[in-house]
Amino acid sequence: MINPNALVVGEALVDIVVPLRGESKEIPGGSPANVALTLGRLERTARLLTWLGSDARGQLVRKHLEESNVIVGEESLRAEKTSTALARLDETGAATYTFDIEWKLPDCEIAEDTVVVHSGSIAATLEPGGSGVVRLLEKARDVAIVTYDPNARPTIMGDPAKAYERVKECVRLADVVKMSDEDAEWLTGNSNIEQVAREWLELGPSLVVVTRGGDGVSAYFGDETVHLPAADVKVVDTVGAGDSFMGGLIDALWSENLLGANNRYALAHIDRECVIRLLGRAGSISAITVSRAGANPPWKKELI
């Protein structure tokens, strides 16, 4: 029996969260890991291909993921130590990150029942693993829809112009791209986000989604644009907000039967009403995440 599943590729690590007041906490994190976590909690079969140590922090991360139904194979547990991200919160709850990370890509075969492969953030840009991610996304297109989130981390990605060259490689291979307005401006130096989104559409994706924080979210597809306002929610912090939105977007694509390489044509001809449903679903999931501390996306039973 075929069991459609998601393969998420990228970093899993420990966030050392330092609030303005109070004690710091060590919390499992990493952008792709949080996407997988969201999918697992939404009762999708999600596998994470990552690079963890077998140390205490690695065990903490693996346990956290597996408790949310994410499959982490033994091939992902061969790092010398588990990476960390120091996350300092400001008065708004927004996080600034400093990383201590090593990223390698374990060997992996893409199963025929994989309907979506997602990657992004540090995993696609940091070597030696980044080049492997690009090759994996190329192979993935034979069986799966490819989704990508650049999720720029300036403190580790270095020169934005150089990082942007790799980002464009990934955008060309992706069917769906999600970025924040801050990602777009840092990578391109262009504050005209719609222009950036349109340029990315021309590279190959069928759908480019731009999250704008309190200003809502926009989607670009074909010659059309859809904009939805942000949910009215009290923000505790923004840790994992974009990742849970990405996981929610993949979940919504799944519900609309738009995953799997055989559905690439349908995705390329998506209509406005469907895009509104996609953004609404992803936005509702992200809103719950920002309403509570840390990268803590909702479980399926919490959604109406």
Short mmCIF file of N, CA, C and O in Angstrom, two decimals, residues 35-106:
data_model
loop_
_atom_site.label_atom_id
_atom_site.label_comp_id
_atom_site.label_asym_id
_atom_site.label_seq_id
_atom_site.Cartn_x
_atom_site.Cartn_y
_atom_site.Cartn_z
N VAL A 35 9.60 22.65 10.08
CA VAL A 35 8.63 22.34 9.02
C VAL A 35 8.17 20.88 9.16
O VAL A 35 6.98 20.58 9.10
N ALA A 36 9.13 19.99 9.36
CA ALA A 36 8.79 18.57 9.54
C ALA A 36 7.92 18.39 10.78
O ALA A 36 6.95 17.62 10.77
N LEU A 37 8.25 19.09 11.86
CA LEU A 37 7.48 19.02 13.10
C LEU A 37 6.04 19.44 12.85
O LEU A 37 5.09 18.79 13.33
N THR A 38 5.86 20.53 12.11
CA THR A 38 4.50 20.99 11.80
C THR A 38 3.73 19.93 11.04
O THR A 38 2.57 19.63 11.36
N LEU A 39 4.36 19.35 10.03
CA LEU A 39 3.68 18.32 9.24
C LEU A 39 3.33 17.10 10.09
O LEU A 39 2.24 16.54 9.96
N GLY A 40 4.27 16.69 10.94
CA GLY A 40 3.99 15.55 11.82
C GLY A 40 2.81 15.80 12.72
O GLY A 40 1.96 14.92 12.93
N ARG A 41 2.72 17.00 13.28
CA ARG A 41 1.60 17.33 14.17
C ARG A 41 0.28 17.44 13.41
O ARG A 41 -0.79 17.29 14.00
N LEU A 42 0.36 17.71 12.12
CA LEU A 42 -0.83 17.76 11.29
C LEU A 42 -1.18 16.39 10.71
O LEU A 42 -2.01 16.27 9.81
N GLU A 43 -0.51 15.35 11.22
CA GLU A 43 -0.79 13.95 10.90
C GLU A 43 -0.43 13.58 9.46
O GLU A 43 -1.04 12.71 8.84
N ARG A 44 0.62 14.26 8.95
CA ARG A 44 1.21 13.85 7.68
C ARG A 44 2.44 13.00 7.96
O ARG A 44 3.13 13.22 8.96
N THR A 45 2.72 12.05 7.11
CA THR A 45 3.92 11.24 7.26
C THR A 45 5.12 12.06 6.80
O THR A 45 5.24 12.41 5.63
N ALA A 46 6.00 12.40 7.75
CA ALA A 46 7.12 13.29 7.47
C ALA A 46 8.42 12.65 7.91
O ALA A 46 8.56 12.18 9.04
N ARG A 47 9.40 12.62 6.98
CA ARG A 47 10.75 12.16 7.29
C ARG A 47 11.70 13.35 7.25
O ARG A 47 11.58 14.22 6.39
N LEU A 48 12.63 13.38 8.18
CA LEU A 48 13.62 14.47 8.21
C LEU A 48 15.00 13.89 7.96
O LEU A 48 15.46 13.00 8.69
N LEU A 49 15.66 14.39 6.93
CA LEU A 49 17.04 14.05 6.64
C LEU A 49 17.90 15.19 7.15
O LEU A 49 17.85 16.31 6.63
N THR A 50 18.67 14.93 8.21
CA THR A 50 19.38 16.00 8.89
C THR A 50 20.76 15.54 9.33
O THR A 50 21.25 14.50 8.88
N TRP A 51 21.41 16.31 10.23
CA TRP A 51 22.78 16.01 10.65
C TRP A 51 22.91 16.32 12.14
O TRP A 51 23.18 17.44 12.52
N LEU A 52 22.65 15.29 12.96
CA LEU A 52 22.66 15.41 14.42
C LEU A 52 23.78 14.60 15.02
O LEU A 52 24.21 13.59 14.46
N GLY A 53 24.23 15.01 16.20
CA GLY A 53 25.15 14.19 16.97
C GLY A 53 24.37 13.18 17.81
O GLY A 53 23.16 13.26 17.96
N SER A 54 25.10 12.23 18.36
CA SER A 54 24.48 11.26 19.27
C SER A 54 24.62 11.72 20.72
O SER A 54 24.40 10.94 21.65
N ASP A 55 24.98 13.00 20.91
CA ASP A 55 25.15 13.57 22.25
C ASP A 55 23.79 13.88 22.87
O ASP A 55 22.73 13.60 22.29
N ALA A 56 23.82 14.46 24.08
CA ALA A 56 22.57 14.73 24.81
C ALA A 56 21.66 15.67 24.03
O ALA A 56 20.43 15.49 23.99
N ARG A 57 22.24 16.68 23.39
CA ARG A 57 21.42 17.61 22.62
C ARG A 57 20.80 16.92 21.41
O ARG A 57 19.65 17.17 21.06
N GLY A 58 21.57 16.04 20.76
CA GLY A 58 21.03 15.29 19.64
C GLY A 58 19.88 14.40 20.06
O GLY A 58 18.87 14.28 19.36
N GLN A 59 20.03 13.77 21.21
CA GLN A 59 18.95 12.92 21.72
C GLN A 59 17.72 13.73 22.06
O GLN A 59 16.58 13.31 21.82
N LEU A 60 17.95 14.95 22.59
CA LEU A 60 16.84 15.85 22.89
C LEU A 60 16.06 16.21 21.63
O LEU A 60 14.83 16.17 21.59
N VAL A 61 16.80 16.54 20.55
CA VAL A 61 16.16 16.92 19.29
C VAL A 61 15.40 15.74 18.69
O VAL A 61 14.24 15.87 18.27
N ARG A 62 16.05 14.59 18.65
CA ARG A 62 15.39 13.42 18.05
C ARG A 62 14.12 13.04 18.81
O ARG A 62 13.08 12.77 18.19
N LYS A 63 14.18 13.06 20.13
CA LYS A 63 13.02 12.72 20.94
C LYS A 63 11.89 13.71 20.68
O LYS A 63 10.72 13.32 20.52
N HIS A 64 12.23 14.99 20.62
CA HIS A 64 11.24 16.03 20.38
C HIS A 64 10.55 15.82 19.03
O HIS A 64 9.31 15.93 18.93
N LEU A 65 11.32 15.49 18.00
CA LEU A 65 10.75 15.28 16.68
C LEU A 65 9.89 14.02 16.63
O LEU A 65 8.78 14.03 16.08
N GLU A 66 10.40 12.95 17.19
CA GLU A 66 9.67 11.69 17.13
C GLU A 66 8.38 11.75 17.94
O GLU A 66 7.40 11.09 17.59
N GLU A 67 8.35 12.56 18.99
CA GLU A 67 7.11 12.75 19.76
C GLU A 67 6.05 13.46 18.94
O GLU A 67 4.86 13.41 19.27
N SER A 68 6.48 14.15 17.89
CA SER A 68 5.54 14.81 16.98
C SER A 68 5.42 14.06 15.65
O SER A 68 5.07 14.64 14.62
N ASN A 69 5.74 12.76 15.69
CA ASN A 69 5.50 11.85 14.57
C ASN A 69 6.47 12.03 13.40
O ASN A 69 6.19 11.57 12.29
N VAL A 70 7.61 12.69 13.63
CA VAL A 70 8.61 12.87 12.57
C VAL A 70 9.58 11.69 12.60
O VAL A 70 10.08 11.31 13.66
N ILE A 71 9.86 11.12 11.43
CA ILE A 71 10.77 9.98 11.32
C ILE A 71 12.18 10.52 11.10
O ILE A 71 12.43 11.26 10.14
N VAL A 72 13.10 10.17 12.00
CA VAL A 72 14.51 10.55 11.88
C VAL A 72 15.34 9.27 11.79
O VAL A 72 15.42 8.52 12.76
N GLY A 73 15.93 9.01 10.64
CA GLY A 73 16.68 7.77 10.45
C GLY A 73 18.08 7.81 11.04
O GLY A 73 18.61 8.89 11.35
N GLU A 74 18.68 6.64 11.19
CA GLU A 74 20.01 6.54 11.78
C GLU A 74 21.07 7.26 10.94
O GLU A 74 22.08 7.71 11.47
N GLU A 75 20.84 7.39 9.64
CA GLU A 75 21.82 8.06 8.78
C GLU A 75 21.98 9.54 9.13
O GLU A 75 22.97 10.17 8.78
N SER A 76 21.01 10.08 9.88
CA SER A 76 21.05 11.49 10.26
C SER A 76 21.76 11.74 11.58
O SER A 76 21.82 12.89 12.05
N LEU A 77 22.31 10.70 12.20
CA LEU A 77 22.84 10.82 13.57
C LEU A 77 24.35 10.62 13.62
O LEU A 77 24.87 10.05 14.58
N ARG A 78 25.07 11.12 12.62
CA ARG A 78 26.50 10.84 12.52
C ARG A 78 27.38 12.07 12.70
O ARG A 78 28.59 12.02 12.45
N ALA A 79 26.83 13.18 13.13
CA ALA A 79 27.64 14.38 13.37
C ALA A 79 28.46 14.20 14.65
O ALA A 79 28.09 13.45 15.55
N GLU A 80 29.59 14.90 14.70
CA GLU A 80 30.42 14.83 15.91
C GLU A 80 29.72 15.47 17.10
O GLU A 80 29.88 15.02 18.24
N LYS A 81 28.97 16.53 16.85
CA LYS A 81 28.18 17.15 17.91
C LYS A 81 26.96 17.81 17.28
O LYS A 81 26.93 18.09 16.08
N THR A 82 25.96 18.05 18.10
CA THR A 82 24.73 18.67 17.63
C THR A 82 24.89 20.18 17.55
O THR A 82 25.42 20.81 18.48
N SER A 83 24.46 20.76 16.46
CA SER A 83 24.60 22.20 16.24
C SER A 83 23.68 22.99 17.15
O SER A 83 22.66 22.48 17.64
N THR A 84 24.03 24.27 17.36
CA THR A 84 23.22 25.15 18.21
C THR A 84 22.98 26.49 17.51
O THR A 84 23.73 26.90 16.63
N ALA A 85 21.92 27.16 17.94
CA ALA A 85 21.62 28.52 17.50
C ALA A 85 21.26 29.34 18.73
O ALA A 85 20.32 29.01 19.45
N LEU A 86 22.05 30.38 19.00
CA LEU A 86 21.76 31.29 20.10
C LEU A 86 20.72 32.29 19.61
O LEU A 86 20.98 33.06 18.68
N ALA A 87 19.53 32.26 20.18
CA ALA A 87 18.41 33.10 19.74
C ALA A 87 18.11 34.15 20.81
O ALA A 87 17.58 33.82 21.87
N ARG A 88 18.47 35.39 20.53
CA ARG A 88 18.20 36.49 21.48
C ARG A 88 16.89 37.17 21.08
O ARG A 88 16.74 37.62 19.94
N LEU A 89 15.96 37.26 22.03
CA LEU A 89 14.66 37.86 21.77
C LEU A 89 14.68 39.35 22.11
O LEU A 89 15.25 39.75 23.13
N ASP A 90 14.04 40.17 21.24
CA ASP A 90 13.91 41.59 21.56
C ASP A 90 12.58 41.85 22.23
O ASP A 90 11.82 40.92 22.56
N GLU A 91 12.24 43.14 22.44
CA GLU A 91 11.03 43.48 23.18
C GLU A 91 9.76 43.08 22.44
O GLU A 91 8.69 42.96 23.05
N THR A 92 9.84 42.82 21.13
CA THR A 92 8.66 42.39 20.37
C THR A 92 8.53 40.87 20.30
O THR A 92 7.55 40.36 19.78
N GLY A 93 9.53 40.16 20.80
CA GLY A 93 9.53 38.70 20.70
C GLY A 93 10.25 38.18 19.48
O GLY A 93 10.34 36.97 19.28
N ALA A 94 10.77 39.08 18.64
CA ALA A 94 11.52 38.65 17.45
C ALA A 94 12.91 38.17 17.87
O ALA A 94 13.51 38.68 18.82
N ALA A 95 13.42 37.17 17.14
CA ALA A 95 14.69 36.54 17.50
C ALA A 95 15.80 36.93 16.52
O ALA A 95 15.59 37.02 15.32
N THR A 96 17.00 37.14 17.08
CA THR A 96 18.22 37.31 16.30
C THR A 96 19.14 36.14 16.59
O THR A 96 19.38 35.82 17.77
N TYR A 97 19.67 35.49 15.56
CA TYR A 97 20.35 34.21 15.74
C TYR A 97 21.86 34.31 15.53
O TYR A 97 22.35 35.01 14.64
N THR A 98 22.60 33.56 16.37
CA THR A 98 24.03 33.33 16.18
C THR A 98 24.25 31.82 16.20
O THR A 98 23.81 31.14 17.13
N PHE A 99 24.92 31.30 15.16
CA PHE A 99 24.96 29.85 14.96
C PHE A 99 26.32 29.23 15.25
O PHE A 99 27.37 29.83 14.99
N ASP A 100 26.28 28.01 15.79
CA ASP A 100 27.44 27.12 15.88
C ASP A 100 27.00 25.83 15.20
O ASP A 100 26.38 24.96 15.82
N ILE A 101 27.28 25.72 13.90
CA ILE A 101 26.64 24.66 13.13
C ILE A 101 27.60 24.00 12.17
O ILE A 101 28.47 24.64 11.58
N GLU A 102 27.43 22.69 12.03
CA GLU A 102 28.07 21.91 10.98
C GLU A 102 26.96 21.23 10.19
O GLU A 102 26.04 20.65 10.79
N TRP A 103 27.03 21.31 8.87
CA TRP A 103 25.97 20.72 8.05
C TRP A 103 26.56 19.84 6.97
O TRP A 103 27.32 20.29 6.12
N LYS A 104 26.23 18.57 7.04
CA LYS A 104 26.54 17.61 5.98
C LYS A 104 25.25 16.92 5.59
O LYS A 104 24.32 16.80 6.41
N LEU A 105 25.20 16.45 4.36
CA LEU A 105 24.00 15.77 3.89
C LEU A 105 24.23 14.27 3.85
O LEU A 105 25.08 13.79 3.09
N PRO A 106 23.48 13.52 4.65
CA PRO A 106 23.62 12.05 4.59
C PRO A 106 23.16 11.51 3.24
O PRO A 106 22.39 12.15 2.53
#
